[in-house]
Amino acid sequence: MTVEEGVTVDRVAPDGEILLRATDVTKHYPVRGRRQVLRAVDGVSLEVRGGETLGVVGESGCGKSTLGRCLVRLTELTSGRVEFDGQGISTLSTRRLRPVRPGMQLVFQDPQASLNPRRRAGDIAAEPLLVHRYGDAAAVRRKVGELFDVVGLAAAHLDRYPHEFSGGQRQRIGIARALATSPKLVVADEPVSALDVSIQAQVLNLFADLQEEFGLTYVFIAHDLGVVRHVSDRIAVMYLGEIVELAGTEALYSDPAHPYTQALLSAVPDIDDGSPTEEGPPRERIILTGEVPSPADKPTGCPFRTRCPYAQERCAAERPRLAVTASGRQVACHYPLAG
Ligand SMILES: Nc1ncnc2c1ncn2[C@@H]1O[C@H](COP(=O)(O)OP(=O)(O)OP(=O)(O)O)[C@@H](O)[C@H]1O
Ligand SMILES: [Mg+2]
């Protein structure tokens, strides 16, 4: 079974208020012995509505995790602004940030690495409750029991250690921990990448169920376009720290506008799930050549131009800005493939 066959979500685009807004967010790291910096995130602007899932995809090292951490202020921004629930959070002091923190949580890629092996599952899920002074020991225990039920774990699992669980179950512990503070926003950083394909669909379905039950808003990071397709309302494609395309999921898959999006799609095998949208003519394939340049040595102009089969002189001279096209998608390309 592929992941796609097992995922059973019919997405309805939400029309909530904007919950999260990033404006020109950058995160640069110094490079030892050199004057230029590593541009991990380089001018990202995006908005996420309440109840929506924004997928974020791109190759390894393009800045997805760094962006995710900036969005929930686990990393200080170099510049730019993040607003969460109507409040600017990028410059709040630690003290002023404290009441905001419970509203936004991160789920990590590797449940093995993100769970303390020496703590019992119930205690791990209880950590955020203790940090935010949820209540006495009995109240915490009761709440964690509820959380385990919500994520499909049994009460008997509370006292077991992480190594006694399967990968999928471990990720459920991580999700229970993230939900403990009743967040509005969950940034999920490749939450199924470390799992067997047969388990991925179950965990993706859990994310979908939880979203429906609690009205959660997700930023869902993946490098696999196959995974994000079925959970995302819109998708942002990143390359070398920048968003090169941001569009509704269907538009992005059926009609990619940025050559890099087209290249990423070329790498995803065609999925025959019987739906009529899959039956069009085969899309044009681009096979990526060359290496991704280092984010410490970004090309001038368009970051993708050194690997782009359509690059022209202008692409080296002028950095394309993310602009809204006639059909309402955002593309940073001088010669987009779709409007
Ligand atoms: N703390 C740090 N110090 C210095 N450089 C960093 C740091 N964190 C990330 N980087 C660099 O920033 C760039 C983006 O890294 P990031 O982990 O955000 O990418 P990613 O898209 O999440 O990759 P992956 O798909 O492998 O998880 C990389 O070049 C990485 O080496
Ligand atoms: Mg990452």
mmCIF file of C-alpha atoms and ligand atoms in Angstrom:
data_model
loop_
_atom_site.group_PDB
_atom_site.id
_atom_site.type_symbol
_atom_site.label_atom_id
_atom_site.label_comp_id
_atom_site.label_asym_id
_atom_site.label_seq_id
_atom_site.Cartn_x
_atom_site.Cartn_y
_atom_site.Cartn_z
ATOM 1 C CA MET A 1 0.000 0.000 0.000
ATOM 2 C CA THR A 2 1.303 3.472 -0.774
ATOM 3 C CA VAL A 3 0.798 6.384 1.590
ATOM 4 C CA GLU A 4 -1.648 7.947 -0.843
ATOM 5 C CA GLU A 5 -3.940 4.910 -0.929
ATOM 6 C CA GLY A 6 -4.231 4.883 2.823
ATOM 7 C CA VAL A 7 -5.014 8.561 3.364
ATOM 8 C CA THR A 8 -8.684 9.281 3.521
ATOM 9 C CA VAL A 9 -9.019 13.025 3.781
ATOM 10 C CA ASP A 10 -11.275 15.199 1.690
ATOM 11 C CA ARG A 11 -10.008 18.688 2.189
ATOM 12 C CA VAL A 12 -12.301 21.688 2.295
ATOM 13 C CA ALA A 13 -10.420 24.966 2.129
ATOM 14 C CA PRO A 14 -10.901 26.824 5.404
ATOM 15 C CA ASP A 15 -11.819 30.496 5.406
ATOM 16 C CA GLY A 16 -10.654 31.375 8.921
ATOM 17 C CA GLU A 17 -8.839 34.485 10.055
ATOM 18 C CA ILE A 18 -5.111 34.691 9.530
ATOM 19 C CA LEU A 19 -3.516 32.970 12.512
ATOM 20 C CA LEU A 20 0.122 33.162 11.491
ATOM 21 C CA ARG A 21 1.839 35.771 9.376
ATOM 22 C CA ALA A 22 5.542 35.829 8.531
ATOM 23 C CA THR A 23 6.944 38.931 6.882
ATOM 24 C CA ASP A 24 10.363 38.884 5.244
ATOM 25 C CA VAL A 25 11.772 36.429 7.784
ATOM 26 C CA THR A 26 15.492 35.788 7.546
ATOM 27 C CA LYS A 27 17.788 33.579 9.560
ATOM 28 C CA HIS A 28 21.460 33.876 8.762
ATOM 29 C CA TYR A 29 24.253 31.945 10.434
ATOM 30 C CA PRO A 30 27.853 33.146 10.554
ATOM 31 C CA VAL A 31 30.368 31.042 8.652
ATOM 32 C CA ARG A 32 33.656 30.588 10.462
ATOM 33 C CA GLY A 33 36.554 32.413 8.853
ATOM 34 C CA ARG A 34 34.440 34.045 6.174
ATOM 35 C CA ARG A 35 32.766 37.341 5.819
ATOM 36 C CA GLN A 36 29.595 36.135 4.128
ATOM 37 C CA VAL A 37 26.839 34.377 6.043
ATOM 38 C CA LEU A 38 24.876 31.184 5.516
ATOM 39 C CA ARG A 39 21.394 32.218 4.438
ATOM 40 C CA ALA A 40 19.306 29.397 5.943
ATOM 41 C CA VAL A 41 16.060 31.379 5.592
ATOM 42 C CA ASP A 42 16.249 34.325 3.252
ATOM 43 C CA GLY A 43 13.233 36.582 3.089
ATOM 44 C CA VAL A 44 10.198 34.352 3.635
ATOM 45 C CA SER A 45 6.705 35.845 3.787
ATOM 46 C CA LEU A 46 3.595 33.725 4.218
ATOM 47 C CA GLU A 47 0.197 33.664 5.868
ATOM 48 C CA VAL A 48 -1.667 30.730 7.369
ATOM 49 C CA ARG A 49 -5.385 30.850 8.130
ATOM 50 C CA GLY A 50 -6.989 29.288 11.163
ATOM 51 C CA GLY A 51 -7.862 25.644 10.450
ATOM 52 C CA GLU A 52 -5.661 25.530 7.370
ATOM 53 C CA THR A 53 -2.729 23.260 6.576
ATOM 54 C CA LEU A 54 0.169 24.870 4.795
ATOM 55 C CA GLY A 55 2.612 22.303 3.430
ATOM 56 C CA VAL A 56 6.278 23.314 3.143
ATOM 57 C CA VAL A 57 8.462 21.262 0.828
ATOM 58 C CA GLY A 58 11.956 21.390 -0.593
ATOM 59 C CA GLU A 59 15.198 19.458 -0.734
ATOM 60 C CA SER A 60 17.359 18.780 2.290
ATOM 61 C CA GLY A 61 19.072 21.914 3.583
ATOM 62 C CA CYS A 62 16.691 24.419 1.956
ATOM 63 C CA GLY A 63 15.729 25.836 5.350
ATOM 64 C CA LYS A 64 12.424 24.117 6.176
ATOM 65 C CA SER A 65 13.276 23.249 9.771
ATOM 66 C CA THR A 66 14.887 26.614 10.398
ATOM 67 C CA LEU A 67 11.781 28.363 9.074
ATOM 68 C CA GLY A 68 9.548 26.138 11.224
ATOM 69 C CA ARG A 69 11.571 27.019 14.309
ATOM 70 C CA CYS A 70 11.472 30.726 13.473
ATOM 71 C CA LEU A 71 7.678 30.566 13.117
ATOM 72 C CA VAL A 72 7.240 29.316 16.682
ATOM 73 C CA ARG A 73 10.139 31.402 18.002
ATOM 74 C CA LEU A 74 12.353 28.492 18.924
ATOM 75 C CA THR A 75 15.010 30.277 16.902
ATOM 76 C CA GLU A 76 15.637 34.021 17.022
ATOM 77 C CA LEU A 77 15.128 35.701 13.647
ATOM 78 C CA THR A 78 17.967 37.624 12.057
ATOM 79 C CA SER A 79 15.364 40.015 10.664
ATOM 80 C CA GLY A 80 11.711 40.098 9.728
ATOM 81 C CA ARG A 81 8.541 39.645 11.715
ATOM 82 C CA VAL A 82 6.239 36.847 12.853
ATOM 83 C CA GLU A 83 2.702 37.521 14.064
ATOM 84 C CA PHE A 84 0.738 34.806 15.810
ATOM 85 C CA ASP A 85 -2.918 35.267 16.665
ATOM 86 C CA GLY A 86 -2.737 39.008 16.077
ATOM 87 C CA GLN A 87 0.387 39.571 18.149
ATOM 88 C CA GLY A 88 3.948 40.239 16.964
ATOM 89 C CA ILE A 89 6.055 37.541 18.641
ATOM 90 C CA SER A 90 9.463 37.908 17.005
ATOM 91 C CA THR A 91 10.744 40.508 19.482
ATOM 92 C CA LEU A 92 8.769 39.616 22.618
ATOM 93 C CA SER A 93 10.849 39.156 25.757
ATOM 94 C CA THR A 94 11.066 35.669 27.247
ATOM 95 C CA ARG A 95 8.623 36.727 29.948
ATOM 96 C CA ARG A 96 6.067 38.192 27.531
ATOM 97 C CA LEU A 97 6.470 35.143 25.286
ATOM 98 C CA ARG A 98 5.600 32.687 28.046
ATOM 99 C CA PRO A 99 1.791 33.035 27.829
ATOM 100 C CA VAL A 100 1.995 32.795 24.018
ATOM 101 C CA ARG A 101 4.033 29.560 23.909
ATOM 102 C CA PRO A 102 1.245 27.087 24.769
ATOM 103 C CA GLY A 103 -0.622 28.180 21.644
ATOM 104 C CA MET A 104 2.078 26.972 19.269
ATOM 105 C CA GLN A 105 3.803 23.615 19.343
ATOM 106 C CA LEU A 106 6.315 21.695 17.277
ATOM 107 C CA VAL A 107 6.191 17.996 16.380
ATOM 108 C CA PHE A 108 9.594 16.646 15.434
ATOM 109 C CA GLN A 109 10.725 14.373 12.655
ATOM 110 C CA ASP A 110 12.329 11.627 14.613
ATOM 111 C CA PRO A 111 10.261 10.449 17.570
ATOM 112 C CA GLN A 112 13.177 8.263 18.630
ATOM 113 C CA ALA A 113 15.487 11.216 19.064
ATOM 114 C CA SER A 114 12.944 13.671 20.462
ATOM 115 C CA LEU A 115 11.688 11.464 23.312
ATOM 116 C CA ASN A 116 13.844 11.032 26.402
ATOM 117 C CA PRO A 117 14.539 7.261 26.546
ATOM 118 C CA ARG A 118 14.708 7.272 30.338
ATOM 119 C CA ARG A 119 11.274 8.803 30.926
ATOM 120 C CA ARG A 120 7.936 7.040 30.829
ATOM 121 C CA ALA A 121 5.616 7.917 27.958
ATOM 122 C CA GLY A 122 3.052 9.520 30.263
ATOM 123 C CA ASP A 123 5.697 11.736 31.865
ATOM 124 C CA ILE A 124 6.995 12.799 28.460
ATOM 125 C CA ALA A 125 3.527 13.869 27.329
ATOM 126 C CA ALA A 126 3.047 15.657 30.671
ATOM 127 C CA GLU A 127 6.161 17.865 30.278
ATOM 128 C CA PRO A 128 4.380 20.873 28.749
ATOM 129 C CA LEU A 129 1.610 20.616 31.372
ATOM 130 C CA LEU A 130 4.170 20.896 34.160
ATOM 131 C CA VAL A 131 6.005 23.747 32.450
ATOM 132 C CA HIS A 132 2.754 25.665 32.128
ATOM 133 C CA ARG A 133 1.516 24.701 35.633
ATOM 134 C CA TYR A 134 -1.575 22.885 34.478
ATOM 135 C CA GLY A 135 -2.606 21.530 37.882
ATOM 136 C CA ASP A 136 -1.769 18.974 40.578
ATOM 137 C CA ALA A 137 -0.400 15.505 39.868
ATOM 138 C CA ALA A 138 -3.841 13.893 39.636
ATOM 139 C CA ALA A 139 -5.113 16.498 37.167
ATOM 140 C CA VAL A 140 -2.001 16.105 35.027
ATOM 141 C CA ARG A 141 -2.343 12.320 35.050
ATOM 142 C CA ARG A 142 -6.009 12.586 34.058
ATOM 143 C CA LYS A 143 -5.217 15.028 31.242
ATOM 144 C CA VAL A 144 -2.417 12.823 29.881
ATOM 145 C CA GLY A 145 -4.781 9.859 29.934
ATOM 146 C CA GLU A 146 -7.220 11.857 27.814
ATOM 147 C CA LEU A 147 -4.436 12.876 25.434
ATOM 148 C CA PHE A 148 -3.354 9.264 24.998
ATOM 149 C CA ASP A 149 -6.916 8.333 24.178
ATOM 150 C CA VAL A 150 -7.131 11.141 21.616
ATOM 151 C CA VAL A 151 -3.982 9.995 19.789
ATOM 152 C CA GLY A 152 -4.931 6.317 19.840
ATOM 153 C CA LEU A 153 -2.730 5.086 22.695
ATOM 154 C CA ALA A 154 -4.028 3.027 25.626
ATOM 155 C CA ALA A 155 -3.898 3.921 29.321
ATOM 156 C CA ALA A 156 -1.608 0.907 29.763
ATOM 157 C CA HIS A 157 0.960 2.734 27.608
ATOM 158 C CA LEU A 158 1.382 5.587 30.098
ATOM 159 C CA ASP A 159 4.020 3.824 32.176
ATOM 160 C CA ARG A 160 6.028 2.311 29.355
ATOM 161 C CA TYR A 161 9.339 3.623 28.055
ATOM 162 C CA PRO A 162 9.864 4.895 24.494
ATOM 163 C CA HIS A 163 11.809 1.792 23.388
ATOM 164 C CA GLU A 164 8.751 -0.353 24.146
ATOM 165 C CA PHE A 165 6.795 1.372 21.378
ATOM 166 C CA SER A 166 6.821 1.073 17.594
ATOM 167 C CA GLY A 167 7.874 4.095 15.509
ATOM 168 C CA GLY A 168 4.282 5.050 14.784
ATOM 169 C CA GLN A 169 3.325 4.792 18.449
ATOM 170 C CA ARG A 170 6.327 6.889 19.443
ATOM 171 C CA GLN A 171 5.185 9.600 17.066
ATOM 172 C CA ARG A 172 1.763 9.427 18.744
ATOM 173 C CA ILE A 173 3.481 10.181 22.069
ATOM 174 C CA GLY A 174 5.136 13.200 20.436
ATOM 175 C CA ILE A 175 1.766 14.342 19.123
ATOM 176 C CA ALA A 176 0.135 13.880 22.538
ATOM 177 C CA ARG A 177 2.888 16.024 24.037
ATOM 178 C CA ALA A 178 2.342 18.718 21.410
ATOM 179 C CA LEU A 179 -1.412 18.737 22.064
ATOM 180 C CA ALA A 180 -1.065 18.923 25.848
ATOM 181 C CA THR A 181 -1.287 22.715 25.964
ATOM 182 C CA SER A 182 -4.262 22.865 23.546
ATOM 183 C CA PRO A 183 -2.304 24.716 20.862
ATOM 184 C CA LYS A 184 -3.914 26.531 17.949
ATOM 185 C CA LEU A 185 -0.876 26.050 15.726
ATOM 186 C CA VAL A 186 1.180 22.898 15.277
ATOM 187 C CA VAL A 187 4.337 23.019 13.183
ATOM 188 C CA ALA A 188 5.018 19.424 12.181
ATOM 189 C CA ASP A 189 8.593 19.003 10.945
ATOM 190 C CA GLU A 190 8.646 15.901 8.726
ATOM 191 C CA PRO A 191 6.518 14.019 11.258
ATOM 192 C CA VAL A 192 6.214 10.846 9.179
ATOM 193 C CA SER A 193 9.567 10.753 7.342
ATOM 194 C CA ALA A 194 11.127 8.374 9.845
ATOM 195 C CA LEU A 195 8.175 5.958 9.748
ATOM 196 C CA ASP A 196 7.530 2.890 7.596
ATOM 197 C CA VAL A 197 5.381 3.732 4.606
ATOM 198 C CA SER A 198 2.644 1.420 5.908
ATOM 199 C CA ILE A 199 2.466 3.463 9.122
ATOM 200 C CA GLN A 200 2.713 6.893 7.488
ATOM 201 C CA ALA A 201 -0.898 6.893 6.306
ATOM 202 C CA GLN A 202 -2.183 6.085 9.798
ATOM 203 C CA VAL A 203 -0.268 8.946 11.361
ATOM 204 C CA LEU A 204 -1.308 11.341 8.570
ATOM 205 C CA ASN A 205 -4.917 10.348 9.165
ATOM 206 C CA LEU A 206 -4.453 11.022 12.865
ATOM 207 C CA PHE A 207 -3.205 14.535 12.047
ATOM 208 C CA ALA A 208 -6.301 15.056 9.881
ATOM 209 C CA ASP A 209 -8.682 13.757 12.560
ATOM 210 C CA LEU A 210 -7.092 15.944 15.221
ATOM 211 C CA GLN A 211 -7.350 18.967 12.975
ATOM 212 C CA GLU A 212 -11.044 18.374 12.521
ATOM 213 C CA GLU A 213 -11.682 17.665 16.175
ATOM 214 C CA PHE A 214 -9.717 20.594 17.595
ATOM 215 C CA GLY A 215 -9.716 23.059 14.702
ATOM 216 C CA LEU A 216 -5.919 22.919 14.569
ATOM 217 C CA THR A 217 -3.832 24.904 12.139
ATOM 218 C CA TYR A 218 -0.826 23.107 10.684
ATOM 219 C CA VAL A 219 2.425 24.027 9.046
ATOM 220 C CA PHE A 220 3.377 20.647 7.686
ATOM 221 C CA ILE A 221 6.993 20.248 6.591
ATOM 222 C CA ALA A 222 8.084 17.446 4.267
ATOM 223 C CA HIS A 223 10.541 16.858 1.482
ATOM 224 C CA ASP A 224 8.213 14.372 -0.161
ATOM 225 C CA LEU A 225 5.557 16.003 -2.298
ATOM 226 C CA GLY A 226 3.581 12.767 -2.169
ATOM 227 C CA VAL A 227 3.112 13.111 1.589
ATOM 228 C CA VAL A 228 2.065 16.766 1.800
ATOM 229 C CA ARG A 229 -0.352 16.591 -1.093
ATOM 230 C CA HIS A 230 -3.049 14.836 0.872
ATOM 231 C CA VAL A 231 -2.830 16.919 4.006
ATOM 232 C CA SER A 232 -2.235 20.417 2.621
ATOM 233 C CA ASP A 233 -4.668 23.103 1.500
ATOM 234 C CA ARG A 234 -1.801 25.115 0.075
ATOM 235 C CA ILE A 235 1.856 24.330 -0.433
ATOM 236 C CA ALA A 236 4.959 26.502 -0.211
ATOM 237 C CA VAL A 237 7.956 25.254 -2.204
ATOM 238 C CA MET A 238 11.321 26.318 -0.785
ATOM 239 C CA TYR A 239 14.685 26.545 -2.486
ATOM 240 C CA LEU A 240 17.837 27.862 -0.786
ATOM 241 C CA GLY A 241 15.944 29.606 1.987
ATOM 242 C CA GLU A 242 13.324 31.226 -0.234
ATOM 243 C CA ILE A 243 9.761 30.406 -1.184
ATOM 244 C CA VAL A 244 9.784 30.011 -4.952
ATOM 245 C CA GLU A 245 6.115 29.059 -5.317
ATOM 246 C CA LEU A 246 3.082 29.101 -3.033
ATOM 247 C CA ALA A 247 -0.192 27.825 -4.412
ATOM 248 C CA GLY A 248 -3.295 25.785 -3.693
ATOM 249 C CA THR A 249 -2.442 22.101 -3.621
ATOM 250 C CA GLU A 250 -4.418 21.089 -6.711
ATOM 251 C CA ALA A 251 -3.120 24.006 -8.803
ATOM 252 C CA LEU A 252 0.428 23.291 -7.736
ATOM 253 C CA TYR A 253 0.228 19.632 -8.699
ATOM 254 C CA SER A 254 -1.726 19.964 -11.907
ATOM 255 C CA ASP A 255 -0.020 23.109 -13.171
ATOM 256 C CA PRO A 256 3.292 23.914 -11.489
ATOM 257 C CA ALA A 257 4.417 27.445 -12.305
ATOM 258 C CA HIS A 258 7.992 27.406 -11.049
ATOM 259 C CA PRO A 259 10.511 25.206 -12.884
ATOM 260 C CA TYR A 260 11.728 23.929 -9.514
ATOM 261 C CA THR A 261 8.219 22.823 -8.551
ATOM 262 C CA GLN A 262 7.987 21.051 -11.883
ATOM 263 C CA ALA A 263 11.297 19.349 -11.173
ATOM 264 C CA LEU A 264 10.167 18.206 -7.727
ATOM 265 C CA LEU A 265 6.977 16.825 -9.236
ATOM 266 C CA SER A 266 8.980 15.000 -11.876
ATOM 267 C CA ALA A 267 10.637 13.107 -9.073
ATOM 268 C CA VAL A 268 7.304 11.913 -7.647
ATOM 269 C CA PRO A 269 5.976 8.834 -9.414
ATOM 270 C CA ASP A 270 2.561 9.368 -10.984
ATOM 271 C CA ILE A 271 -0.030 8.257 -8.515
ATOM 272 C CA ASP A 272 -2.867 6.284 -10.017
ATOM 273 C CA ASP A 273 -5.607 6.627 -7.442
ATOM 274 C CA GLY A 274 -8.392 6.459 -10.009
ATOM 275 C CA SER A 275 -9.378 10.104 -9.678
ATOM 276 C CA PRO A 276 -10.117 11.883 -12.977
ATOM 277 C CA THR A 277 -7.587 14.662 -12.337
ATOM 278 C CA GLU A 278 -4.828 12.091 -12.680
ATOM 279 C CA GLU A 279 -5.840 11.124 -16.195
ATOM 280 C CA GLY A 280 -4.586 14.151 -18.105
ATOM 281 C CA PRO A 281 -1.642 14.041 -20.473
ATOM 282 C CA PRO A 282 1.626 13.089 -18.809
ATOM 283 C CA ARG A 283 3.279 16.211 -17.474
ATOM 284 C CA GLU A 284 6.555 17.385 -18.813
ATOM 285 C CA ARG A 285 9.447 16.099 -16.777
ATOM 286 C CA ILE A 286 12.504 18.009 -15.685
ATOM 287 C CA ILE A 287 15.376 16.022 -14.355
ATOM 288 C CA LEU A 288 17.467 18.146 -12.008
ATOM 289 C CA THR A 289 21.142 18.265 -12.815
ATOM 290 C CA GLY A 290 23.988 19.667 -10.765
ATOM 291 C CA GLU A 291 24.222 20.149 -7.041
ATOM 292 C CA VAL A 292 22.191 22.463 -4.852
ATOM 293 C CA PRO A 293 24.474 25.452 -4.258
ATOM 294 C CA SER A 294 25.426 26.105 -0.632
ATOM 295 C CA PRO A 295 23.226 28.575 1.238
ATOM 296 C CA ALA A 296 26.529 30.238 2.156
ATOM 297 C CA ASP A 297 27.245 30.792 -1.555
ATOM 298 C CA LYS A 298 23.926 31.615 -3.138
ATOM 299 C CA PRO A 299 23.908 32.429 -6.845
ATOM 300 C CA THR A 300 23.169 35.997 -7.841
ATOM 301 C CA GLY A 301 19.699 36.674 -9.192
ATOM 302 C CA CYS A 302 17.393 33.675 -9.070
ATOM 303 C CA PRO A 303 18.690 31.045 -6.620
ATOM 304 C CA PHE A 304 17.505 28.215 -8.910
ATOM 305 C CA ARG A 305 19.011 29.529 -12.146
ATOM 306 C CA THR A 306 22.182 27.385 -11.960
ATOM 307 C CA ARG A 307 20.009 24.257 -12.295
ATOM 308 C CA CYS A 308 17.120 25.656 -14.282
ATOM 309 C CA PRO A 309 16.712 24.417 -17.867
ATOM 310 C CA TYR A 310 14.902 27.633 -18.812
ATOM 311 C CA ALA A 311 17.347 30.140 -17.280
ATOM 312 C CA GLN A 312 18.139 33.261 -19.312
ATOM 313 C CA GLU A 313 20.423 36.237 -18.786
ATOM 314 C CA ARG A 314 17.902 38.146 -16.770
ATOM 315 C CA CYS A 315 17.761 35.319 -14.224
ATOM 316 C CA ALA A 316 21.411 35.891 -13.248
ATOM 317 C CA ALA A 317 21.041 39.644 -13.100
ATOM 318 C CA GLU A 318 17.815 40.117 -11.222
ATOM 319 C CA ARG A 319 16.358 38.234 -8.254
ATOM 320 C CA PRO A 320 12.717 37.427 -9.002
ATOM 321 C CA ARG A 321 10.337 38.463 -6.238
ATOM 322 C CA LEU A 322 7.440 36.304 -5.093
ATOM 323 C CA ALA A 323 4.513 37.857 -6.954
ATOM 324 C CA VAL A 324 0.834 37.010 -7.246
ATOM 325 C CA THR A 325 -0.190 35.754 -10.697
ATOM 326 C CA ALA A 326 -3.526 36.165 -12.478
ATOM 327 C CA SER A 327 -4.772 32.864 -11.062
ATOM 328 C CA GLY A 328 -3.891 33.914 -7.512
ATOM 329 C CA ARG A 329 -0.808 31.827 -6.896
ATOM 330 C CA GLN A 330 2.537 33.240 -5.847
ATOM 331 C CA VAL A 331 5.615 32.546 -7.955
ATOM 332 C CA ALA A 332 9.152 33.895 -7.849
ATOM 333 C CA CYS A 333 10.223 33.380 -11.453
ATOM 334 C CA HIS A 334 10.867 35.687 -14.412
ATOM 335 C CA TYR A 335 9.470 33.084 -16.813
ATOM 336 C CA PRO A 336 6.796 31.086 -14.961
ATOM 337 C CA LEU A 337 5.373 27.983 -16.626
ATOM 338 C CA ALA A 338 1.780 28.750 -15.581
ATOM 339 C CA GLY A 339 -0.157 31.925 -14.832
HETATM 340 N N1 LIG B 1 22.330 26.054 14.117
HETATM 341 C C1 LIG B 1 22.829 26.160 12.893
HETATM 342 N N2 LIG B 1 24.040 26.711 12.677
HETATM 343 C C2 LIG B 1 24.569 26.839 11.447
HETATM 344 N N3 LIG B 1 23.938 26.434 10.310
HETATM 345 C C3 LIG B 1 22.724 25.878 10.443
HETATM 346 C C4 LIG B 1 22.108 25.705 11.730
HETATM 347 N N4 LIG B 1 20.889 25.125 11.542
HETATM 348 C C5 LIG B 1 20.772 24.930 10.214
HETATM 349 N N5 LIG B 1 21.870 25.380 9.551
HETATM 350 C C6 LIG B 1 22.069 25.362 8.098
HETATM 351 O O1 LIG B 1 20.960 26.024 7.532
HETATM 352 C C7 LIG B 1 20.568 25.392 6.310
HETATM 353 C C8 LIG B 1 19.118 24.983 6.406
HETATM 354 O O2 LIG B 1 19.003 23.931 7.350
HETATM 355 P P1 LIG B 1 17.604 23.277 7.735
HETATM 356 O O3 LIG B 1 17.868 22.240 8.752
HETATM 357 O O4 LIG B 1 16.650 24.352 8.080
HETATM 358 O O5 LIG B 1 17.164 22.599 6.356
HETATM 359 P P2 LIG B 1 15.988 21.555 6.067
HETATM 360 O O6 LIG B 1 15.302 22.031 4.839
HETATM 361 O O7 LIG B 1 15.174 21.359 7.294
HETATM 362 O O8 LIG B 1 16.789 20.218 5.723
HETATM 363 P P3 LIG B 1 16.367 18.671 5.972
HETATM 364 O O9 LIG B 1 15.382 18.313 4.878
HETATM 365 O O10 LIG B 1 17.657 17.939 5.827
HETATM 366 O O11 LIG B 1 15.772 18.560 7.337
HETATM 367 C C9 LIG B 1 21.543 24.232 6.116
HETATM 368 O O12 LIG B 1 22.570 24.651 5.262
HETATM 369 C C10 LIG B 1 22.051 23.968 7.505
HETATM 370 O O13 LIG B 1 23.346 23.411 7.470
HETATM 371 MG MG MG B 2 14.719 19.704 8.468
#
